[in-house]
Structures are given as C-alpha cells and as structure tokens.
GROMACS .gro file of C-alpha atoms in nm:
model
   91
    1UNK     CA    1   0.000   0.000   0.000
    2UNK     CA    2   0.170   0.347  -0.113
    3UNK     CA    3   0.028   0.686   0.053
    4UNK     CA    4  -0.236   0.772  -0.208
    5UNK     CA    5  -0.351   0.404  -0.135
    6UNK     CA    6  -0.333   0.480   0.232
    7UNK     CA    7  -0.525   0.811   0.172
    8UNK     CA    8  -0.783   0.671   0.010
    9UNK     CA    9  -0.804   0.398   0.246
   10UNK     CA   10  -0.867   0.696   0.557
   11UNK     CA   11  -1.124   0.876   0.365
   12UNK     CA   12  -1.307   0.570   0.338
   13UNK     CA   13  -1.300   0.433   0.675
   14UNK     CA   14  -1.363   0.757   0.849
   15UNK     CA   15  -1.587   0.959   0.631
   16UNK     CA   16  -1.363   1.233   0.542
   17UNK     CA   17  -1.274   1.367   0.201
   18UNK     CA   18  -0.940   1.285   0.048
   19UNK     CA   19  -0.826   1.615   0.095
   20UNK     CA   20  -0.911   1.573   0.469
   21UNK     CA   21  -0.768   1.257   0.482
   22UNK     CA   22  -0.412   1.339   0.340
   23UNK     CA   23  -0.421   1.693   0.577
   24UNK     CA   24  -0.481   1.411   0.889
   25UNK     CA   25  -0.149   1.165   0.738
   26UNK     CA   26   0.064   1.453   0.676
   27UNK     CA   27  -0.002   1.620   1.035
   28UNK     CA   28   0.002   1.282   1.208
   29UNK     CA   29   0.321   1.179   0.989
   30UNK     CA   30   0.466   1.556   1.142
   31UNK     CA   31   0.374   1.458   1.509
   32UNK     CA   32   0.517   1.188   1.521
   33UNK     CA   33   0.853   1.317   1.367
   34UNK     CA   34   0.895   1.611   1.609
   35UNK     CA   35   0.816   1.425   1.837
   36UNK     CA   36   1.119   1.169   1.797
   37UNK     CA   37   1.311   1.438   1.720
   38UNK     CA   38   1.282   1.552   2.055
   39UNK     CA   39   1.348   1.201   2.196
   40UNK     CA   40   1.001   1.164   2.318
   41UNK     CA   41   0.838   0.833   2.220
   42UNK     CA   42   0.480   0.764   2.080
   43UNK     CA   43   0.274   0.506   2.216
   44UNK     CA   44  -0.012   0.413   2.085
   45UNK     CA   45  -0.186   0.133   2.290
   46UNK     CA   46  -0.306  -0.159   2.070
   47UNK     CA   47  -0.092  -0.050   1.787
   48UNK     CA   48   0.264   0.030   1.884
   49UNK     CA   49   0.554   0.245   1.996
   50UNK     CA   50   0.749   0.472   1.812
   51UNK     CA   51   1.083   0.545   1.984
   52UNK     CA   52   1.438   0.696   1.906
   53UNK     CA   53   1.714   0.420   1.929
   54UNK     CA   54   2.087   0.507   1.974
   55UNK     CA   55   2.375   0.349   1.895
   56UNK     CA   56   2.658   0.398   2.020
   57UNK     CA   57   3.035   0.521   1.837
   58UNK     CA   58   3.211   0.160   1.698
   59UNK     CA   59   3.498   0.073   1.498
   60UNK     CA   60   3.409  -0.096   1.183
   61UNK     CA   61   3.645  -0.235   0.876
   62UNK     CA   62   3.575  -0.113   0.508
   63UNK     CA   63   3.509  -0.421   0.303
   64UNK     CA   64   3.644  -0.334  -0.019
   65UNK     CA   65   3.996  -0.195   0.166
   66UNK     CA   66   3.998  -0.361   0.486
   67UNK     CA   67   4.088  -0.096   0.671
   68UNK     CA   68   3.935  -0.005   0.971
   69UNK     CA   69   3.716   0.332   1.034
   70UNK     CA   70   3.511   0.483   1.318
   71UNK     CA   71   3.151   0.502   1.291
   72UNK     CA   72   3.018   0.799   1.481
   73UNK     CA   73   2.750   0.755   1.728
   74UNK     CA   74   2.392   0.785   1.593
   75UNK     CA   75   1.992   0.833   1.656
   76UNK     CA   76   1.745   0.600   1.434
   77UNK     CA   77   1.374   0.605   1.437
   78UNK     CA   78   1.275   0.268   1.584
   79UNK     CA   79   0.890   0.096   1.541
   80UNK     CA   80   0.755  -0.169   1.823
   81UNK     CA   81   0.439  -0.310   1.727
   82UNK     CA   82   0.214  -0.358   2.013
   83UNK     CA   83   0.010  -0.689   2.103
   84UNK     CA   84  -0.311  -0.656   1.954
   85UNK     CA   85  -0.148  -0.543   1.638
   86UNK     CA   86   0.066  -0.863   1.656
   87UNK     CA   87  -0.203  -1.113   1.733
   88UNK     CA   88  -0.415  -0.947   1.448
   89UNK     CA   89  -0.185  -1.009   1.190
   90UNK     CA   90  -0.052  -1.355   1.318
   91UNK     CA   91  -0.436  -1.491   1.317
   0.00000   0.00000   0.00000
C-alpha cells in the first residue's frame, strides 16, 4: 500500500474527504517526527511504539579496503508493534 492508497483507504473508513484525509497523514506523519526528534516516544496502545534508538560510536572495517574506520555515534527512528497489532496479523 503506497500513501495515495493509504489516503484513500482513511477517507473511506472515516468519512472524510481525500483532501481531509491526506491533511490528517501529513499532520500525524509531522507529530510523530517532532516528536522523535525531541526524543520523546509515541505510544499508541493496541498499535505500537514509536521510539528513538541510539547506537553507540564503533569501529568498523571497510570491506572493499579492509581498513578499519570509526563510525560515529547515531539516533534512528525505531517501530515496536504492540500486542493486539501482533495477534491481528498472526491470526
């Protein structure tokens, strides 16, 4: 399913017009975002967790070379799906 798929999907399920619909992704999708940004995590209960993972600074060895670099410490966005989401798509 690819956004205007997902869109379509929204306006369908709650009533609202495609325009509507998209304005609800795009401000949810922009929630969510600043949110992580600001290392806060999203929970939604029945659904899932958003959350900001770190990882720490590593060494790590350049395949084609073999030499060995630093990798710098970083942030990435991180999804948790919760358990009714899990059982409903394991039925």
């Amino acid at each position: 399913m690819n956004k205007q798929e997902l869109v379509a999907a929204i306006a369908e399920q709650s009533g609202l017009s495609r325009k509507d619909a998209d304005a609800a992704l795009k401000a949810f999708v922009e929630v969510v975002s600043g949110a992580l940004k600001d290392g806060d995590r999203v929970q939604l209960i029945g659904f899932g967790t958003f959350e900001v993972s770190e990882r720490g600074a590593r060494t790590g060895r350049n395949p084609r070379s073999g030499e060995t670099i630093e990798i710098a410490a970083s942030k990435s966005p991180k999804f948790k799906a919760g358990k009714a989401l899990r059982d409903l798509v394991n039925e």
